[in-house]
Tab-separated table of C-alpha atoms and ligand atoms in Angstrom:
chain	number	residue	atom	x	y	z
A	608	UNK	CA	-26.341	14.714	-11.542
A	609	UNK	CA	-26.387	11.818	-9.080
A	610	UNK	CA	-27.866	9.886	-11.097
A	611	UNK	CA	-25.315	6.876	-10.846
A	612	UNK	CA	-26.325	5.145	-7.255
A	613	UNK	CA	-22.631	5.069	-5.097
A	614	UNK	CA	-22.195	2.935	-2.054
A	615	UNK	CA	-19.525	4.405	0.496
A	616	UNK	CA	-18.183	1.680	3.134
A	617	UNK	CA	-15.669	1.819	5.808
A	618	UNK	CA	-16.167	-1.396	7.331
A	619	UNK	CA	-12.221	-2.557	9.169
A	620	UNK	CA	-12.559	-2.227	12.939
A	621	UNK	CA	-8.876	-0.096	13.835
A	622	UNK	CA	-7.673	-0.296	17.188
A	623	UNK	CA	-5.299	2.214	17.401
A	624	UNK	CA	-2.458	3.184	20.453
A	625	UNK	CA	0.336	2.398	22.287
A	626	UNK	CA	0.505	-1.104	23.409
A	627	UNK	CA	-2.723	-1.813	21.370
A	628	UNK	CA	-1.207	-4.895	20.549
A	629	UNK	CA	-1.954	-6.327	23.725
A	630	UNK	CA	-5.827	-6.205	22.131
A	631	UNK	CA	-4.865	-9.197	20.599
A	632	UNK	CA	-6.492	-11.534	22.763
A	633	UNK	CA	-9.965	-9.722	22.708
A	634	UNK	CA	-9.891	-9.197	18.492
A	635	UNK	CA	-9.775	-12.945	18.392
A	636	UNK	CA	-12.296	-14.072	21.069
A	637	UNK	CA	-15.172	-10.973	19.037
A	638	UNK	CA	-14.184	-12.428	15.296
A	639	UNK	CA	-14.587	-15.877	16.789
A	640	UNK	CA	-10.533	-17.397	16.177
A	641	UNK	CA	-10.022	-20.167	18.593
A	642	UNK	CA	-6.603	-21.017	16.721
A	643	UNK	CA	-4.766	-18.165	14.598
A	644	UNK	CA	-2.079	-18.774	11.770
A	645	UNK	CA	0.521	-16.194	12.719
A	646	UNK	CA	2.098	-15.203	9.314
A	647	UNK	CA	5.424	-13.037	9.371
A	648	UNK	CA	8.611	-13.004	7.921
A	649	UNK	CA	12.166	-14.327	9.066
A	650	UNK	CA	13.611	-10.787	10.227
A	651	UNK	CA	10.304	-9.869	12.102
A	652	UNK	CA	10.389	-13.674	13.492
A	653	UNK	CA	13.834	-12.025	15.027
A	654	UNK	CA	12.373	-8.511	16.405
A	655	UNK	CA	11.234	-6.613	18.948
A	656	UNK	CA	7.635	-6.268	17.784
A	657	UNK	CA	7.310	-10.619	17.261
A	658	UNK	CA	7.978	-11.027	20.953
A	659	UNK	CA	5.363	-8.188	21.876
A	660	UNK	CA	2.320	-10.057	19.532
A	661	UNK	CA	3.824	-13.545	21.829
A	662	UNK	CA	3.735	-11.964	25.035
A	663	UNK	CA	0.353	-10.953	23.398
A	664	UNK	CA	-0.913	-14.118	22.330
A	665	UNK	CA	-0.093	-16.219	26.234
A	666	UNK	CA	-2.119	-19.148	26.902
A	667	UNK	CA	-3.611	-18.818	23.533
A	668	UNK	CA	-2.735	-22.118	20.731
A	669	UNK	CA	-1.313	-20.497	17.785
A	670	UNK	CA	0.765	-21.760	15.000
A	671	UNK	CA	3.232	-19.909	12.918
A	672	UNK	CA	4.622	-19.581	9.579
A	673	UNK	CA	7.618	-17.195	9.709
A	674	UNK	CA	8.577	-17.562	5.855
A	675	UNK	CA	6.717	-14.863	3.476
A	676	UNK	CA	9.228	-12.671	1.098
A	677	UNK	CA	9.701	-8.841	0.907
A	678	UNK	CA	8.086	-9.336	-1.978
A	679	UNK	CA	5.824	-12.229	-1.629
A	680	UNK	CA	5.338	-14.907	-3.972
A	681	UNK	CA	2.747	-17.700	-4.539
A	682	UNK	CA	4.953	-20.707	-2.864
A	683	UNK	CA	4.275	-18.449	-0.068
A	684	UNK	CA	1.032	-18.836	0.376
A	685	UNK	CA	1.342	-22.396	-1.124
A	686	UNK	CA	3.163	-22.808	1.719
A	687	UNK	CA	1.350	-21.678	4.119
A	688	UNK	CA	-2.195	-22.535	3.356
A	689	UNK	CA	-0.654	-26.502	3.671
A	690	UNK	CA	0.484	-25.104	7.450
A	691	UNK	CA	-3.465	-23.381	8.184
A	692	UNK	CA	-4.505	-26.727	7.163
A	693	UNK	CA	-2.638	-29.186	8.239
A	694	UNK	CA	-2.812	-27.251	12.398
A	695	UNK	CA	-6.348	-26.645	12.240
A	696	UNK	CA	-6.325	-22.982	11.717
A	697	UNK	CA	-9.780	-20.958	11.373
A	698	UNK	CA	-8.024	-17.341	11.442
A	699	UNK	CA	-4.961	-15.361	10.504
A	700	UNK	CA	-2.725	-12.700	12.307
A	701	UNK	CA	-0.776	-10.853	9.429
A	702	UNK	CA	2.159	-9.439	11.597
A	703	UNK	CA	4.408	-7.102	9.484
A	704	UNK	CA	4.322	-4.730	6.546
A	705	UNK	CA	2.240	-5.344	3.177
A	706	UNK	CA	3.780	-8.429	2.114
A	707	UNK	CA	2.752	-10.730	5.413
A	708	UNK	CA	-0.781	-9.180	5.651
A	709	UNK	CA	-1.133	-9.476	1.938
A	710	UNK	CA	-0.066	-13.605	2.541
A	711	UNK	CA	-2.463	-13.269	5.161
A	712	UNK	CA	-5.788	-12.418	3.101
A	713	UNK	CA	-4.433	-14.852	0.061
A	714	UNK	CA	-4.472	-17.732	3.033
A	715	UNK	CA	-8.148	-17.633	4.040
A	716	UNK	CA	-8.919	-17.191	0.704
A	717	UNK	CA	-6.723	-20.397	-1.027
A	718	UNK	CA	-8.057	-22.605	1.950
A	719	UNK	CA	-11.309	-22.602	0.360
A	720	UNK	CA	-10.370	-22.797	-2.980
A	721	UNK	CA	-8.865	-25.809	-4.793
A	722	UNK	CA	-7.122	-24.429	-8.221
A	723	UNK	CA	-4.580	-21.911	-8.324
A	724	UNK	CA	-4.514	-18.178	-7.169
A	725	UNK	CA	-3.979	-16.460	-10.906
A	726	UNK	CA	-7.853	-18.272	-11.321
A	727	UNK	CA	-8.675	-15.621	-8.654
A	728	UNK	CA	-6.885	-12.486	-10.745
A	729	UNK	CA	-8.944	-9.529	-10.519
A	730	UNK	CA	-8.157	-8.538	-13.934
A	731	UNK	CA	-9.705	-11.719	-15.179
A	732	UNK	CA	-12.963	-11.682	-13.040
A	733	UNK	CA	-11.384	-13.107	-10.095
A	734	UNK	CA	-13.703	-11.201	-7.971
A	735	UNK	CA	-16.388	-12.738	-8.677
A	736	UNK	CA	-14.644	-16.447	-8.127
A	737	UNK	CA	-13.942	-15.172	-4.651
A	738	UNK	CA	-17.211	-15.993	-2.732
A	739	UNK	CA	-16.528	-15.543	1.617
A	740	UNK	CA	-16.978	-14.997	3.909
A	741	UNK	CA	-13.594	-16.781	4.273
A	742	UNK	CA	-11.949	-16.702	7.788
A	743	UNK	CA	-11.061	-13.824	10.050
A	744	UNK	CA	-7.597	-11.761	9.318
A	745	UNK	CA	-6.376	-10.161	12.088
A	746	UNK	CA	-3.958	-7.567	10.550
A	747	UNK	CA	-0.894	-5.914	12.966
A	748	UNK	CA	1.037	-3.587	10.535
A	749	UNK	CA	5.048	-3.200	11.413
A	750	UNK	CA	4.903	-0.367	8.354
A	751	UNK	CA	3.043	2.631	8.028
A	752	UNK	CA	2.922	2.580	4.182
A	753	UNK	CA	0.350	-0.056	2.120
A	754	UNK	CA	-1.861	0.195	4.130
A	755	UNK	CA	-2.806	-3.587	3.532
A	756	UNK	CA	-4.404	-3.683	7.092
A	757	UNK	CA	-7.585	-1.905	5.642
A	758	UNK	CA	-7.337	-2.328	2.316
A	759	UNK	CA	-9.379	-5.030	0.104
A	760	UNK	CA	-6.590	-6.070	-2.327
A	761	UNK	CA	-3.863	-8.591	-2.000
A	762	UNK	CA	-0.240	-8.844	-4.467
A	763	UNK	CA	1.421	-11.984	-4.677
A	764	UNK	CA	4.176	-12.303	-7.419
A	765	UNK	CA	3.448	-15.052	-9.503
A	766	UNK	CA	6.848	-16.866	-11.350
A	767	UNK	CA	4.980	-19.391	-13.486
A	768	UNK	CA	3.604	-16.194	-15.097
A	769	UNK	CA	6.108	-13.543	-14.650
A	770	UNK	CA	4.091	-11.311	-12.505
A	771	UNK	CA	1.992	-9.702	-9.838
A	772	UNK	CA	-1.205	-11.055	-9.409
A	773	UNK	CA	-3.887	-8.846	-7.645
A	774	UNK	CA	-6.387	-10.324	-6.136
A	775	UNK	CA	-9.403	-8.417	-4.989
A	776	UNK	CA	-12.376	-8.562	-3.223
A	777	UNK	CA	-14.373	-6.774	-0.220
A	778	UNK	CA	-14.358	-10.432	1.452
A	779	UNK	CA	-10.216	-9.946	1.780
A	780	UNK	CA	-10.692	-6.777	4.236
A	781	UNK	CA	-9.152	-7.584	7.970
A	782	UNK	CA	-11.550	-7.903	10.221
A	783	UNK	CA	-9.392	-5.558	13.135
A	784	UNK	CA	-6.520	-3.504	12.054
A	785	UNK	CA	-4.332	-3.563	15.258
A	786	UNK	CA	-2.171	-0.244	14.977
A	787	UNK	CA	0.683	-0.042	17.589
A	788	UNK	CA	3.104	2.802	17.049
A	789	UNK	CA	6.029	0.742	19.178
A	790	UNK	CA	5.716	-1.850	16.750
A	791	UNK	CA	7.037	0.561	13.930
A	792	UNK	CA	9.879	2.569	16.124
A	793	UNK	CA	12.447	-0.564	14.912
A	794	UNK	CA	12.024	0.362	11.607
A	795	UNK	CA	15.132	1.556	9.991
A	796	UNK	CA	14.954	4.961	7.836
A	797	UNK	CA	15.031	3.797	4.465
A	798	UNK	CA	11.924	1.098	5.128
A	799	UNK	CA	10.306	3.990	7.088
A	800	UNK	CA	10.640	6.398	3.900
A	801	UNK	CA	10.036	3.856	1.555
A	802	UNK	CA	6.523	2.893	3.323
A	803	UNK	CA	5.920	6.204	4.068
A	804	UNK	CA	6.143	7.467	0.309
A	805	UNK	CA	3.800	4.454	-0.323
A	806	UNK	CA	1.350	6.091	1.549
A	807	UNK	CA	1.880	9.239	0.361
A	808	UNK	CA	1.399	8.154	-3.054
A	809	UNK	CA	-1.575	6.123	-2.136
A	810	UNK	CA	-3.337	9.437	-0.998
A	811	UNK	CA	-2.138	12.112	-3.997
A	812	UNK	CA	-2.734	8.867	-6.534
A	813	UNK	CA	-6.434	8.059	-4.845
A	814	UNK	CA	-7.405	11.984	-4.699
A	815	UNK	CA	-6.524	12.525	-8.420
A	816	UNK	CA	-8.498	9.635	-9.879
A	817	UNK	CA	-11.754	10.680	-11.306
A	818	UNK	CA	-14.014	8.401	-9.517
A	819	UNK	CA	-16.320	10.245	-7.670
A	820	UNK	CA	-15.869	9.032	-4.028
A	821	UNK	CA	-15.940	12.542	-2.087
A	822	UNK	CA	-15.062	10.393	1.970
A	823	UNK	CA	-12.153	8.988	0.133
A	824	UNK	CA	-11.184	12.122	-1.130
A	825	UNK	CA	-11.548	13.810	2.430
A	826	UNK	CA	-9.180	10.725	3.760
A	827	UNK	CA	-6.868	11.759	0.948
A	828	UNK	CA	-6.185	15.169	1.973
A	829	UNK	CA	-5.540	15.056	5.467
A	830	UNK	CA	-3.555	11.349	5.211
A	831	UNK	CA	-1.198	13.809	2.434
A	832	UNK	CA	-1.048	16.482	5.560
A	833	UNK	CA	0.093	13.759	8.031
A	834	UNK	CA	3.008	12.640	5.736
A	835	UNK	CA	3.703	15.849	5.160
A	836	UNK	CA	4.068	16.785	8.899
A	837	UNK	CA	5.278	13.837	10.385
A	838	UNK	CA	7.463	11.210	7.539
A	839	UNK	CA	10.558	13.336	7.794
A	840	UNK	CA	10.177	13.259	11.455
A	841	UNK	CA	9.423	9.660	11.956
A	842	UNK	CA	12.515	8.967	9.271
A	843	UNK	CA	15.384	10.835	11.528
A	844	UNK	CA	13.865	9.827	14.641
A	845	UNK	CA	12.447	6.376	14.936
A	846	UNK	CA	11.486	6.977	18.487
A	847	UNK	CA	9.148	9.453	17.860
A	848	UNK	CA	5.856	8.158	18.970
A	849	UNK	CA	3.613	11.157	17.930
A	850	UNK	CA	5.539	10.722	14.154
A	851	UNK	CA	5.410	6.938	14.055
A	852	UNK	CA	1.469	7.026	15.592
A	853	UNK	CA	0.494	9.676	12.929
A	854	UNK	CA	2.492	7.660	9.688
A	855	UNK	CA	0.480	4.533	11.057
A	856	UNK	CA	-3.038	6.477	10.980
A	857	UNK	CA	-1.755	8.709	7.518
A	858	UNK	CA	-1.039	4.624	6.313
A	859	UNK	CA	-4.366	3.438	6.883
A	860	UNK	CA	-5.889	6.215	5.399
A	861	UNK	CA	-3.838	6.180	2.324
A	862	UNK	CA	-5.539	2.685	1.855
A	863	UNK	CA	-9.106	3.546	2.480
A	864	UNK	CA	-8.954	6.300	0.218
A	865	UNK	CA	-7.435	4.066	-2.744
A	866	UNK	CA	-10.344	2.291	-2.418
A	867	UNK	CA	-11.584	4.935	-4.619
A	868	UNK	CA	-8.458	3.722	-7.543
A	869	UNK	CA	-5.211	4.174	-7.840
A	870	UNK	CA	-3.254	5.976	-10.735
A	871	UNK	CA	-0.075	5.347	-13.420
A	872	UNK	CA	2.875	5.439	-10.656
A	873	UNK	CA	1.433	2.520	-9.127
A	874	UNK	CA	0.939	0.694	-12.931
A	875	UNK	CA	4.893	1.885	-13.123
A	876	UNK	CA	6.075	0.748	-9.817
A	877	UNK	CA	4.675	-2.969	-10.104
A	878	UNK	CA	7.157	-4.194	-12.686
A	879	UNK	CA	9.560	-2.472	-11.036
A	880	UNK	CA	9.325	-4.568	-8.071
A	881	UNK	CA	8.625	-8.174	-10.108
A	882	UNK	CA	11.824	-6.963	-12.509
A	883	UNK	CA	14.093	-6.114	-10.136
A	884	UNK	CA	13.363	-6.213	-6.499
A	885	UNK	CA	13.065	-3.084	-5.994
A	886	UNK	CA	11.021	-1.830	-2.640
A	887	UNK	CA	7.680	-0.551	-3.579
A	888	UNK	CA	7.639	1.975	-1.877
A	889	UNK	CA	10.790	2.948	-3.966
A	890	UNK	CA	9.449	2.741	-6.922
A	891	UNK	CA	6.629	4.609	-6.507
A	892	UNK	CA	8.868	7.479	-5.284
A	893	UNK	CA	11.069	7.720	-8.183
A	894	UNK	CA	7.966	7.457	-10.907
A	895	UNK	CA	5.638	9.738	-8.935
A	896	UNK	CA	7.639	13.505	-10.296
A	897	UNK	CA	7.293	12.376	-13.476
A	898	UNK	CA	3.710	10.937	-13.355
A	899	UNK	CA	3.110	14.427	-11.612
A	900	UNK	CA	4.551	16.587	-14.326
A	901	UNK	CA	2.310	14.441	-17.211
A	902	UNK	CA	-0.746	14.592	-14.782
A	903	UNK	CA	-0.235	18.663	-14.248
A	904	UNK	CA	-2.568	20.543	-16.516
A	905	UNK	CA	-5.626	17.896	-16.180
A	906	UNK	CA	-4.539	17.570	-11.599
A	907	UNK	CA	-4.037	21.582	-11.463
A	908	UNK	CA	-6.722	21.882	-8.555
A	909	UNK	CA	-6.063	19.067	-6.696
A	910	UNK	CA	-1.891	19.619	-7.356
A	911	UNK	CA	-2.441	23.489	-6.524
A	912	UNK	CA	-3.636	22.577	-3.547
A	913	UNK	CA	-1.090	19.746	-2.336
A	914	UNK	CA	1.781	22.916	-2.981
A	915	UNK	CA	-0.086	24.375	-0.436
A	916	UNK	CA	-0.219	21.795	2.447
A	917	UNK	CA	3.551	21.877	2.203
A	918	UNK	CA	4.082	25.580	2.279
A	919	UNK	CA	1.224	27.886	2.539
A	920	UNK	CA	-0.672	29.857	0.242
A	921	UNK	CA	1.860	32.106	-1.338
A	922	UNK	CA	0.446	36.237	-2.195
A	923	UNK	CA	0.183	36.038	-5.965
A	924	UNK	CA	0.691	32.459	-6.549
A	925	UNK	CA	-2.422	30.730	-9.249
A	926	UNK	CA	-3.118	27.768	-9.330
A	927	UNK	CA	-0.964	26.486	-12.184
A	928	UNK	CA	2.141	28.255	-10.495
A	929	UNK	CA	1.085	26.540	-7.389
A	930	UNK	CA	0.542	23.156	-9.248
A	931	UNK	CA	3.739	23.542	-11.111
A	932	UNK	CA	5.817	23.834	-7.196
A	933	UNK	CA	3.675	21.253	-5.870
A	934	UNK	CA	6.131	18.844	-7.924
A	935	UNK	CA	9.047	20.571	-6.782
A	936	UNK	CA	8.043	20.025	-3.109
A	937	UNK	CA	7.757	16.492	-3.096
A	938	UNK	CA	10.998	15.991	-5.715
A	939	UNK	CA	12.356	17.991	-2.518
A	940	UNK	CA	10.863	15.691	-0.043
A	941	UNK	CA	12.130	12.504	-1.390
A	942	UNK	CA	15.281	13.858	-1.211
A	943	UNK	CA	15.278	15.154	2.225
A	944	UNK	CA	13.926	11.542	3.128
A	945	UNK	CA	17.360	10.418	1.785
A	946	UNK	CA	15.934	8.865	-1.460
A	947	UNK	CA	18.461	8.861	-4.148
A	948	UNK	CA	16.071	9.821	-7.559
A	949	UNK	CA	16.673	7.375	-10.861
A	950	UNK	CA	16.068	4.438	-11.894
A	951	UNK	CA	19.435	4.192	-12.902
A	952	UNK	CA	20.997	4.228	-9.417
A	953	UNK	CA	18.885	0.967	-8.443
A	954	UNK	CA	20.058	-1.115	-10.918
A	955	UNK	CA	17.361	-0.817	-13.467
A	956	UNK	CA	18.866	-0.476	-16.749
A	957	UNK	CA	18.176	1.400	-19.782
A	958	UNK	CA	17.496	-1.263	-22.041
A	959	UNK	CA	14.675	-2.966	-19.682
A	960	UNK	CA	12.963	0.514	-20.075
A	961	UNK	CA	10.880	-0.752	-22.807
A	962	UNK	CA	9.983	-4.497	-21.662
A	963	UNK	CA	8.885	-2.439	-18.409
A	964	UNK	CA	6.242	-0.474	-20.058
A	965	UNK	CA	4.896	-3.706	-21.571
A	966	UNK	CA	4.039	-4.776	-17.809
A	967	UNK	CA	3.059	-1.234	-16.736
A	968	UNK	CA	0.239	-1.424	-19.415
A	969	UNK	CA	-0.937	-4.524	-19.096
A	970	UNK	CA	-1.367	-3.375	-14.541
A	971	UNK	CA	-4.604	-1.870	-14.496
A	972	UNK	CA	-4.203	0.625	-12.080
A	973	UNK	CA	-3.041	3.330	-14.524
A	974	UNK	CA	-6.284	2.904	-16.210
A	975	UNK	CA	-7.944	5.030	-13.767
A	976	UNK	CA	-5.152	7.473	-13.411
A	977	UNK	CA	-6.351	11.069	-14.089
A	978	UNK	CA	-5.053	11.535	-17.386
A	979	UNK	CA	-5.497	8.623	-19.689
A	980	UNK	CA	-2.155	7.015	-20.536
A	981	UNK	CA	-0.919	4.571	-23.387
A	982	UNK	CA	1.883	2.144	-23.504
A	983	UNK	CA	4.014	5.266	-24.843
A	984	UNK	CA	3.089	7.509	-22.417
A	985	UNK	CA	4.409	4.870	-20.041
A	986	UNK	CA	7.537	4.434	-21.703
A	987	UNK	CA	8.462	7.408	-22.000
A	988	UNK	CA	7.608	8.047	-17.918
A	989	UNK	CA	9.987	5.778	-17.363
A	990	UNK	CA	12.437	7.321	-19.897
A	991	UNK	CA	12.002	10.396	-17.528
A	992	UNK	CA	12.806	8.578	-14.341
A	993	UNK	CA	15.820	6.664	-14.992
A	994	UNK	CA	18.036	9.176	-14.992
A	995	UNK	CA	19.932	10.359	-11.658
B	194	FE2	FE1	1.144	1.094	-3.027
């Protein structure tokens, strides 16, 4: 018992609350940044969240890169690194959803490394080639989903390779995560729902994956409870600050939990974004019920617990029955969030599923799924997730 020695750490300092964005200058000072590069996307550049950052940075010298794509591509990194170097920046502020924050992480790495991003790819042993510390990253999320603000990975699409590159290192962790619920109030209902389902999937896949990490398990369980309680509220009424704030916390908890690892849903979701531009959270929501059915017996105690989070314990209900009910509860929640089920309804042709399953099998997330999966299993999961 306990012969394998493990280490648990939760190192990102999180500053949370209404108006937390005004702590940006303090965060820069504490982390020794004199000239940050603010990294964001064109939509956010024109939003109140960007205005709030500009107001907070009054008197600070900074540069802005605002051309990050929804699913960030390698060119975003190359262009922003060039600006970072030419402007003499010494740290980044990632403002946005996971995309801007993921690019922020790649910038500080690529500002120091010669060669291509693909050289640092996690599944090719790139973690050992990332020798930080790098310049500080301060993450200011405007969605509540990816949790990239507390995560140690960055996902960037390489058009050259035709797939997503995942880089992963403890050096990629932001020094500060500033969670200000007011920055998320203008997020429209669809994005609120989709990003929230990403947070939910992080919590559930990390809870069920077999890596030993009881601290993360506890965080994942409470993250699930928060999503169940607040995601529908935040989706219905974007100005519900209590719901928005709790979803921001849940998203951070999901990403803290998935330092354990993830599962098959994420392997299925990644190629859907690369090939068809599906929003990552939407892709997870569309595939999650099929993966839950696939995992049902192996993950029974976890899923039974999940069912009871939705609707309490039911008299006479066995764990097996509760686990089966959890899938229905998740499907119903996805429906109430206004997400239309079926990959077929989101521009994914049936004849693409075979090729997608090859990419999904190449993706490393399924290797820690609670039930091992083959490439054919992944194809079957796509097929099950396809009809309307
Ligand atoms: Fe995710």
